[in-house]
Short mmCIF file of C-alpha atoms and ligand atoms in Angstrom, two decimals:
data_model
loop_
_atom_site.label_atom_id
_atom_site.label_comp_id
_atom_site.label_asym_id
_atom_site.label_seq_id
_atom_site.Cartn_x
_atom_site.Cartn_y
_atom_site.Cartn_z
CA UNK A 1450 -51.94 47.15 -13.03
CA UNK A 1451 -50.91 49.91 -10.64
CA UNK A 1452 -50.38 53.23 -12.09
CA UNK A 1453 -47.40 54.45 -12.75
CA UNK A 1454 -46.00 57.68 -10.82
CA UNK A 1455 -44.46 60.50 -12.67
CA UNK A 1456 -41.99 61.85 -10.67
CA UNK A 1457 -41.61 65.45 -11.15
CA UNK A 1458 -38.48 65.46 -8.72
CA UNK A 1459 -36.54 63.03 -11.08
CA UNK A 1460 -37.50 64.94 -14.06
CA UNK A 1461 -36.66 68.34 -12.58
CA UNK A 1462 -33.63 67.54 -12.05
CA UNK A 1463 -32.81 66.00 -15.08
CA UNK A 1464 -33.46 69.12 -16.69
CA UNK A 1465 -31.74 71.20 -14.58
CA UNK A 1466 -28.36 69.15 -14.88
CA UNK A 1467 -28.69 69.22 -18.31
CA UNK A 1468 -28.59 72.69 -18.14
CA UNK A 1469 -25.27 73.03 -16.53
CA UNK A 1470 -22.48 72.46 -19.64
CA UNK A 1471 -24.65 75.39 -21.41
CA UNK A 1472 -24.19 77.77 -18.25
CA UNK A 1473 -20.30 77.20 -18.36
CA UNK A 1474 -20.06 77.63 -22.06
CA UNK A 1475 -21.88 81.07 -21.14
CA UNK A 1476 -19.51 81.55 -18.01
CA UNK A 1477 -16.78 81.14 -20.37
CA UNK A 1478 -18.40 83.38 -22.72
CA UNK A 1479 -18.06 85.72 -20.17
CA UNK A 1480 -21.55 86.23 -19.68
CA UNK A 1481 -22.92 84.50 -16.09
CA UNK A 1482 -26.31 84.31 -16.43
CA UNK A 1483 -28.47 86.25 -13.54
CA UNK A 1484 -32.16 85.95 -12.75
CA UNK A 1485 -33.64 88.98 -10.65
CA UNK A 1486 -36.51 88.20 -9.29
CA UNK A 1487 -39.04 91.00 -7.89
CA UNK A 1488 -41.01 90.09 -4.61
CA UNK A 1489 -43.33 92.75 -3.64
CA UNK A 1490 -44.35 92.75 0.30
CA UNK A 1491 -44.31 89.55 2.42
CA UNK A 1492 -46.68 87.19 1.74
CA UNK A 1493 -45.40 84.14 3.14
CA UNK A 1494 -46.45 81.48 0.12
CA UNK A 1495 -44.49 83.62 -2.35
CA UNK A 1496 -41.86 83.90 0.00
CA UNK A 1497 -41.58 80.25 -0.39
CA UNK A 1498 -41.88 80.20 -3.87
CA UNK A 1499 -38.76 82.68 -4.45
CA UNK A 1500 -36.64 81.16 -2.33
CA UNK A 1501 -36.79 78.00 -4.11
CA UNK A 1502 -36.44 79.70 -7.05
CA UNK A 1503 -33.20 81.60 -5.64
CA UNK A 1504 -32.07 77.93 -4.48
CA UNK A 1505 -32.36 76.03 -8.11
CA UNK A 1506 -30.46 79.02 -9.24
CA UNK A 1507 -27.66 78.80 -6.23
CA UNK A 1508 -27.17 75.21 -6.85
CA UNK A 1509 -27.00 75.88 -11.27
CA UNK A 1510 -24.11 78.60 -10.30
CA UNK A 1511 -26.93 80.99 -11.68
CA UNK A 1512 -26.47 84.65 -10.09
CA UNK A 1513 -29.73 85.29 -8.87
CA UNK A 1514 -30.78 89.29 -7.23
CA UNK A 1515 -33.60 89.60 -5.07
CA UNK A 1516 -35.39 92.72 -4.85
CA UNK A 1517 -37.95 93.21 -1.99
CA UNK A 1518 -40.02 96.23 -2.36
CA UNK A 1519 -42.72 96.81 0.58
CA UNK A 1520 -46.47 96.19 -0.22
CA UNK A 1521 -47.37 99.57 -0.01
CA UNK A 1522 -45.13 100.21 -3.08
CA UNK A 1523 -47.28 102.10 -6.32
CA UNK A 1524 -47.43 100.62 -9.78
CA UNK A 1525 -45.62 103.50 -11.14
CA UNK A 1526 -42.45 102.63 -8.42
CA UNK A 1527 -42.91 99.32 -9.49
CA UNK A 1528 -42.82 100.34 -13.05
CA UNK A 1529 -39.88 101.90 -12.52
CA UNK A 1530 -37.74 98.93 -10.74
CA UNK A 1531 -38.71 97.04 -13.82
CA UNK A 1532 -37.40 99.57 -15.87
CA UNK A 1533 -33.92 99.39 -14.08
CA UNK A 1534 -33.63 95.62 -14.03
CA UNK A 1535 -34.95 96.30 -18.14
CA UNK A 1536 -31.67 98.45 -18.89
CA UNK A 1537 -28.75 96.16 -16.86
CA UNK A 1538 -26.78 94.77 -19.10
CA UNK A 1539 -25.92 92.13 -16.26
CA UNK A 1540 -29.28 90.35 -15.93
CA UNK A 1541 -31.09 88.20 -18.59
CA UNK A 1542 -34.03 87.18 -16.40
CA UNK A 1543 -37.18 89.34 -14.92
CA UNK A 1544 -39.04 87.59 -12.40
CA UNK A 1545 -42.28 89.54 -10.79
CA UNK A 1546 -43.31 87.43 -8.29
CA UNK A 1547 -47.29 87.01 -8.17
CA UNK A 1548 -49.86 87.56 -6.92
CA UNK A 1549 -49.22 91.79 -6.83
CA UNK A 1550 -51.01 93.83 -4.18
CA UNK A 1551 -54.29 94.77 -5.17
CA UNK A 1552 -53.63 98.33 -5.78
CA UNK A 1553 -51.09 97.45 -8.23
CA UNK A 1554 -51.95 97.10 -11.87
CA UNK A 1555 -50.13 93.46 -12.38
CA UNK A 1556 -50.93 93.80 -16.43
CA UNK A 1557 -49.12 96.71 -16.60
CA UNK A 1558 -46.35 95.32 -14.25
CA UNK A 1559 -46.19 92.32 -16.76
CA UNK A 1560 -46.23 94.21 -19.87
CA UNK A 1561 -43.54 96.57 -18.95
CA UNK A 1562 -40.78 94.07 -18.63
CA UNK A 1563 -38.74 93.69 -22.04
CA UNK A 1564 -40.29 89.99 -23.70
CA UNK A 1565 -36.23 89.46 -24.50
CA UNK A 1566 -35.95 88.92 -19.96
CA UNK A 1567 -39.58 87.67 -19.37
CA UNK A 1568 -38.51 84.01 -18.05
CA UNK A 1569 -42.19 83.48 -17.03
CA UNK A 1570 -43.43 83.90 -20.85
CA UNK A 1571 -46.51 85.68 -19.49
CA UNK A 1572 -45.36 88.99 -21.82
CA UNK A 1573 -47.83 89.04 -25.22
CA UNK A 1574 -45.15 89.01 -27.61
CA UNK A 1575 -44.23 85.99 -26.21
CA UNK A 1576 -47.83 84.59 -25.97
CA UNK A 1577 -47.79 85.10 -29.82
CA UNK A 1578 -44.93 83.45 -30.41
CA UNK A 1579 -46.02 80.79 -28.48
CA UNK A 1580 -49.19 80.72 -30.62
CA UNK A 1581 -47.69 80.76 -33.66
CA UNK A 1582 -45.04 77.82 -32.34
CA UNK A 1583 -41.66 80.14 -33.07
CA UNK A 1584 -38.89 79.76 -30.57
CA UNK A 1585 -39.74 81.97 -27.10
CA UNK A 1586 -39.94 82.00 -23.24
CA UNK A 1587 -42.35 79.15 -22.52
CA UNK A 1588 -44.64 79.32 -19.54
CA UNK A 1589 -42.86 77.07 -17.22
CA UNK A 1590 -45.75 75.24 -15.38
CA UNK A 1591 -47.29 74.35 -18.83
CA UNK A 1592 -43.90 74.15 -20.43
CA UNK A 1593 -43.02 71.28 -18.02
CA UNK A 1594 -46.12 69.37 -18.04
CA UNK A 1595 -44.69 68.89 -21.72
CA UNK A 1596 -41.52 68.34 -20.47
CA UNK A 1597 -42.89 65.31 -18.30
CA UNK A 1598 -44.72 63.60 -20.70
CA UNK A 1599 -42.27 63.66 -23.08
CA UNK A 1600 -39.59 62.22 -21.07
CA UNK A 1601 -41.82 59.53 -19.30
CA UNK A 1602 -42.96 58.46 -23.03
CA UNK A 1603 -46.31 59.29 -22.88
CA UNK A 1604 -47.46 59.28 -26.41
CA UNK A 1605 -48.94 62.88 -27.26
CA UNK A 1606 -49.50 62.88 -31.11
CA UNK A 1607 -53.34 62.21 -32.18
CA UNK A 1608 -54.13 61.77 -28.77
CA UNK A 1609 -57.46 63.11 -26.93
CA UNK A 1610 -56.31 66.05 -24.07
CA UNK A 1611 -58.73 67.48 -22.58
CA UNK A 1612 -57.73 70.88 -20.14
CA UNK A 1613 -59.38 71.78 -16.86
CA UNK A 1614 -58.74 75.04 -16.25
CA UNK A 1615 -58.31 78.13 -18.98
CA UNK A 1616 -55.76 81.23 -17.19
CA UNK A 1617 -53.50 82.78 -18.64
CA UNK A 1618 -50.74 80.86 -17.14
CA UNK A 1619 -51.28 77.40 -17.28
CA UNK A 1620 -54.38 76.42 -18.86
CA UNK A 1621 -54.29 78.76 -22.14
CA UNK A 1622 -50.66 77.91 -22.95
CA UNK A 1623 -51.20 74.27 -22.01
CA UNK A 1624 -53.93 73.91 -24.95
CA UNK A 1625 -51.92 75.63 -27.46
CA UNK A 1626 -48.40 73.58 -26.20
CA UNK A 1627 -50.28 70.13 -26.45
CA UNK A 1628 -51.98 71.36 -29.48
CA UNK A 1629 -48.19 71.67 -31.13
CA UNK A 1630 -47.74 68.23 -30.31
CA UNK A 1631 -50.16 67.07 -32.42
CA UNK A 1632 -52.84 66.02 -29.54
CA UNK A 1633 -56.82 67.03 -30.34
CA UNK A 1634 -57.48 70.08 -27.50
CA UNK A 1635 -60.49 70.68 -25.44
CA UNK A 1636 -60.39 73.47 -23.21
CA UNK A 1637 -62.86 73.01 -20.05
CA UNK A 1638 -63.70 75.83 -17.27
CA UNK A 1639 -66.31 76.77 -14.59
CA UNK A 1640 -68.96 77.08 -17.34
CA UNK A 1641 -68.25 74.14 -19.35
CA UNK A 1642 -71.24 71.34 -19.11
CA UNK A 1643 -71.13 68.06 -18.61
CA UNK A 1644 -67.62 68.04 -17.52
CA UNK A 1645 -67.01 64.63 -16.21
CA UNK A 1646 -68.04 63.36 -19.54
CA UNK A 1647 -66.06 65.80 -21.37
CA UNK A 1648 -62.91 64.70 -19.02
CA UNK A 1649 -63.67 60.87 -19.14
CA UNK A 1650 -63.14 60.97 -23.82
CA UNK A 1651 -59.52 62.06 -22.43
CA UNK A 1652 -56.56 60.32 -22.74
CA UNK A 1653 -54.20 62.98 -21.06
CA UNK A 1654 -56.40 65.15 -18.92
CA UNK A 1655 -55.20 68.31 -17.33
CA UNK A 1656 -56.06 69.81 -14.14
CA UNK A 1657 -55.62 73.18 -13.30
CA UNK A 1658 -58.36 74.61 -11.32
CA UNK A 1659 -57.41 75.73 -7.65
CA UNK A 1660 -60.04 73.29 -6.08
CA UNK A 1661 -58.70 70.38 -3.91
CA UNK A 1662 -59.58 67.16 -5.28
CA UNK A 1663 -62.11 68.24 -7.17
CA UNK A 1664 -61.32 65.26 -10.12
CA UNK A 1665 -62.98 62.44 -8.98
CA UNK A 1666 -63.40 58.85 -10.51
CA UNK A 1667 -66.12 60.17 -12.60
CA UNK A 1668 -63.79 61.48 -14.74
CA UNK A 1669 -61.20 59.69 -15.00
CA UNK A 1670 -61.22 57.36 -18.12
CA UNK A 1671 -59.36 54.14 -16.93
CA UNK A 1672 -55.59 54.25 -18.06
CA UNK A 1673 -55.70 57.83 -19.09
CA UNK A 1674 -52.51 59.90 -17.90
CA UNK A 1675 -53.55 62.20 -15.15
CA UNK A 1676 -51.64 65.70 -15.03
CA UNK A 1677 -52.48 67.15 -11.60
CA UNK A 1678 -51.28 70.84 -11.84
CA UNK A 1679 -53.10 72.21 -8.41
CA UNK A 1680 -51.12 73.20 -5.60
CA UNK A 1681 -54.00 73.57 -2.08
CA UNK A 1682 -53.38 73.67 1.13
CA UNK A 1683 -55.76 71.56 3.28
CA UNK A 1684 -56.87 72.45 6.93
CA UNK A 1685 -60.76 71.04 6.64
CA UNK A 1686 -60.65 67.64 8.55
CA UNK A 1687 -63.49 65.94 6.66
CA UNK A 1688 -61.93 67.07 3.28
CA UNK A 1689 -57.99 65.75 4.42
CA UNK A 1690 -59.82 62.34 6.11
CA UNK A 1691 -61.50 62.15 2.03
CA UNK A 1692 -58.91 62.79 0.03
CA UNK A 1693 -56.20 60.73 1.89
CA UNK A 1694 -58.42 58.06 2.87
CA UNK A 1695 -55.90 56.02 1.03
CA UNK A 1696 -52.75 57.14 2.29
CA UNK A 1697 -52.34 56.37 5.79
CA UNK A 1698 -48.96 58.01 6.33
CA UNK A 1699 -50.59 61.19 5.23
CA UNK A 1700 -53.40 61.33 6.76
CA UNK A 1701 -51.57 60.89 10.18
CA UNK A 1702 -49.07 63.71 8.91
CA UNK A 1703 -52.36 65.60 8.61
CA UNK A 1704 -53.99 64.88 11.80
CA UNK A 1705 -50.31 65.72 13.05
CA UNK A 1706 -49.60 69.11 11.86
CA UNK A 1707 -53.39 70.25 10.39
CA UNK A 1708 -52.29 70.71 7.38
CA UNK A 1709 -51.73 68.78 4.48
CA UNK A 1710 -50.98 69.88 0.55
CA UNK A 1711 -53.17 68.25 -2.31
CA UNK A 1712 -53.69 68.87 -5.91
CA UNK A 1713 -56.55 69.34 -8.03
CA UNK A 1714 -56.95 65.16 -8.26
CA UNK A 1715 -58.55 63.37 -5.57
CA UNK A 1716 -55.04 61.02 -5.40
CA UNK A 1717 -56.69 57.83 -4.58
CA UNK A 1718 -58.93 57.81 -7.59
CA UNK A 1719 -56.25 58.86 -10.13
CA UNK A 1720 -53.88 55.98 -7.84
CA UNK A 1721 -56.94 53.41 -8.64
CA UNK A 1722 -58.09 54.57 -12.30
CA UNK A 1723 -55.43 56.00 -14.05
CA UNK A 1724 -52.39 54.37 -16.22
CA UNK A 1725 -49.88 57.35 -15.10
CA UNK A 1726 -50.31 60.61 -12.90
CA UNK A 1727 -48.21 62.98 -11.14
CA UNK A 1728 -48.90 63.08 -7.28
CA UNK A 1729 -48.92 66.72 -5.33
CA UNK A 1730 -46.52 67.32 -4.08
CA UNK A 1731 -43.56 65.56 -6.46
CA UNK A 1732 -45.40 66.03 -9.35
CA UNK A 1733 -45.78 69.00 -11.71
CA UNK A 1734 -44.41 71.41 -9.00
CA UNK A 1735 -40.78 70.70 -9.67
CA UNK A 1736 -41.26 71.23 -13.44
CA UNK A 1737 -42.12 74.44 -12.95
CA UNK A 1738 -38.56 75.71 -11.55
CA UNK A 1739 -36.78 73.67 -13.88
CA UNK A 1740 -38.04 75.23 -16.77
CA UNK A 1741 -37.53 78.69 -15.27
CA UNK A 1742 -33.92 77.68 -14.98
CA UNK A 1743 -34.43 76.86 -19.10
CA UNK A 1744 -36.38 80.19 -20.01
CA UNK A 1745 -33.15 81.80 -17.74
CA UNK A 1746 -30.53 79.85 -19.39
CA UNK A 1747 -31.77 80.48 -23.01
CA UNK A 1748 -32.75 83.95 -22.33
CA UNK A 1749 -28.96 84.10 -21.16
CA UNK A 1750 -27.70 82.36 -24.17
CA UNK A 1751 -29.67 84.64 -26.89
CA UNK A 1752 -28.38 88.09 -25.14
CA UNK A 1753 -24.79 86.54 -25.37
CA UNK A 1754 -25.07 85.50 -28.55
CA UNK A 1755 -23.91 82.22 -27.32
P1 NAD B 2316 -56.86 80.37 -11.91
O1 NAD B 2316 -57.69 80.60 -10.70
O2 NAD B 2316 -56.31 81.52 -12.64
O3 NAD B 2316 -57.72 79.52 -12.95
C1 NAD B 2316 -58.51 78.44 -12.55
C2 NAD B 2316 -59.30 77.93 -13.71
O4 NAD B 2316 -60.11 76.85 -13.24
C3 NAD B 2316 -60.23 78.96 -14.33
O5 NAD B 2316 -59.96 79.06 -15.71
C4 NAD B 2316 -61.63 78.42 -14.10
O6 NAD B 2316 -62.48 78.56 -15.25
C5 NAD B 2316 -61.39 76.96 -13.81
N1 NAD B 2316 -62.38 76.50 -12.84
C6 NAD B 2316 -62.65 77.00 -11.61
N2 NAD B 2316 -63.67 76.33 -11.04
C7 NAD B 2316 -64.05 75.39 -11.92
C8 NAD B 2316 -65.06 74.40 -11.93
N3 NAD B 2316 -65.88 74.26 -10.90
N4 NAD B 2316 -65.18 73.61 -13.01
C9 NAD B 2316 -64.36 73.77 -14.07
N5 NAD B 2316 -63.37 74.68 -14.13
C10 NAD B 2316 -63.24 75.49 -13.07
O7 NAD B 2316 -55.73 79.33 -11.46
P2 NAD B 2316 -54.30 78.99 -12.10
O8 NAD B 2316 -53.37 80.11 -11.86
O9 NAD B 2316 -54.46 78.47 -13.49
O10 NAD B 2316 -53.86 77.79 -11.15
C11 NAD B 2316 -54.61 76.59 -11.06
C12 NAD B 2316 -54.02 75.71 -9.98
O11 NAD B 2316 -52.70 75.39 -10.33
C13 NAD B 2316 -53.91 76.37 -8.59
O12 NAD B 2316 -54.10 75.37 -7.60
C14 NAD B 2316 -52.48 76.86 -8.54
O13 NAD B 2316 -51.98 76.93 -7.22
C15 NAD B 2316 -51.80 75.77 -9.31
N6 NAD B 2316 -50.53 76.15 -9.94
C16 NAD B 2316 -49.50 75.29 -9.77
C17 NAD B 2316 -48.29 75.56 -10.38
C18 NAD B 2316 -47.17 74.57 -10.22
O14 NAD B 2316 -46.02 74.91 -10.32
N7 NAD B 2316 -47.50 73.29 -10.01
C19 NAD B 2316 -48.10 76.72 -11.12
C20 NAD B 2316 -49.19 77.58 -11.30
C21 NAD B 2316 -50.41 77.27 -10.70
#
């Protein structure tokens, strides 16, 4: 049997419609919820990234504010913008865009903005209340994988997950989220051993490494639901001709252009072994912004009282 898609698109913007009778009971609460969201410098992929961002919010009728500091700006400026955006009574959501400059202390960036705004859930206090399952900012890329699953029906409870990948934004709180729904979590990373044959006992496996296709057949336990959370760009022809060996309109698109985004998955393996994945791009990338619309929405609807 072929395996089945999971289409992020679809889901996403389930999620985000759903969201829209709760942003006009807040509109009529007099409270419009507003995200700011801080892009330091001009890097061109997070340029991308926040104006996507800016559009789900646009097409919600959530207020969005971008600020645009240059790259050259000091952690104590950026400190200080945080602070600002911290005291407005007119803005629920904080969004630092990363990654941060190198001379900028990101932790310190992400600690100062108040856990009550902090939409991406990165803050501590919200990591603990994540780990001790009380009501909080989710992580969104994490929080949607959940989201996914859930609404495609893929069982979670007593089931084996096994994680590729352990930051801070996706791999961490994707162990404890799937850990809260009852599945048994193994956490794999660059020193684990034998990981194909830790990733083949899975039943959901998670990847979230920053290496394209680096999950091959070998572990890939036949039917097992494939979560492909990497987001690479490909320009090496013998790596694009490999991974889209399968995909003929793609591969031409690659030859094409040079260029040619892939996940963490090699996509014909997971198309050929698995019983559901999510393909790159469609997949787990759309989550993502939905729940960021969610984390705004909520954070909206606790400051309102709504
Ligand atoms: P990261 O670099 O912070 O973490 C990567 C993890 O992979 C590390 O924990 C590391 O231990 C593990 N790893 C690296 N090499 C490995 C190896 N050879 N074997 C086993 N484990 C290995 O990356 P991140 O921020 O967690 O992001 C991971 C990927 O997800 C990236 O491609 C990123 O672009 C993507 N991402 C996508 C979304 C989305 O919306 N879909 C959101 C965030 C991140």
């Amino acid at each position: 049997m072929p395996a089945r898609i999971l289409d992020g698109r679809k889901t996403g913007s389930e999620v985000r419609l759903e969201l829209l009778p709760r942003i006009a009971r807040l509109r009529a609460a007099k409270h419009p919820p507003a995200l700011a969201v801080v892009l330091v410098g001009d890097d061109p992929a997070s340029a991308i990234y926040v104006r996507n961002k800016e559009k789900a919010c646009e097409e919600l009728g959530i207020r969005s504010e971008k600020l645009t500091p240059p790259a050259s700006i000091t952690t104590g400026e950026l400190l200080d913008v945080v602070q600002t955006l911290n005291r407005r009574p007119d803005i629920d959501g904080i969004l630092v865009q990363m990654p941060l400059p190198r001379h900028v202390d990101a932790g310190q960036v992400l600690l100062a903005i108040a856990p009550e705004k902090d939409v991406d859930g990165f803050h501590p206090c919200n990591t603990g209340l994540l780990v001790a399952n009380q009501p909080g900012p989710r992580p969104c890329t994490p929080a949607g994988v959940i989201e996914l699953l859930r609404r495609d029906g893929i069982p979670m409870a007593g089931q084996e997950a096994v994680i590729i990948g352990r930051s801070d934004i996706v791999g961490k709180p994707q162990a404890m989220l799937l850990l809260h729904e009852h599945a048994t979590v193994t956490i794999c990373h660059s020193r684990t051993s034998n990981l194909p044959e830790v990733c083949r006992r899975a039943s959901i496996l998670v990847a979230a490494i920053g290496r394209p296709g680096f999950v091959t057949e070998e572990f890939i336990q036949p039917g097992a639901t494939v979560i492909d959370v990497g987001i690479n760009q490909v320009t090496n022809a013998d790596l694009a001709e490999r991974l889209l060996a399968h995909d003929a309109a793609r591969l031409e698109n690659f030859r094409r252009t040079g260029r040619a985004t892939v996940g963490d998955v090699h996509p014909g393996d997971a198309a050929r072994l698995a019983g559901a994945y999510t393909p790159v791009p469609g997949g787990v990338g759309p989550l993502t912004i939905a729940m960021l619309m969610v984390n705004t929405v909520a954070a909206a609807e606790r400051r309102a009282g709504v």
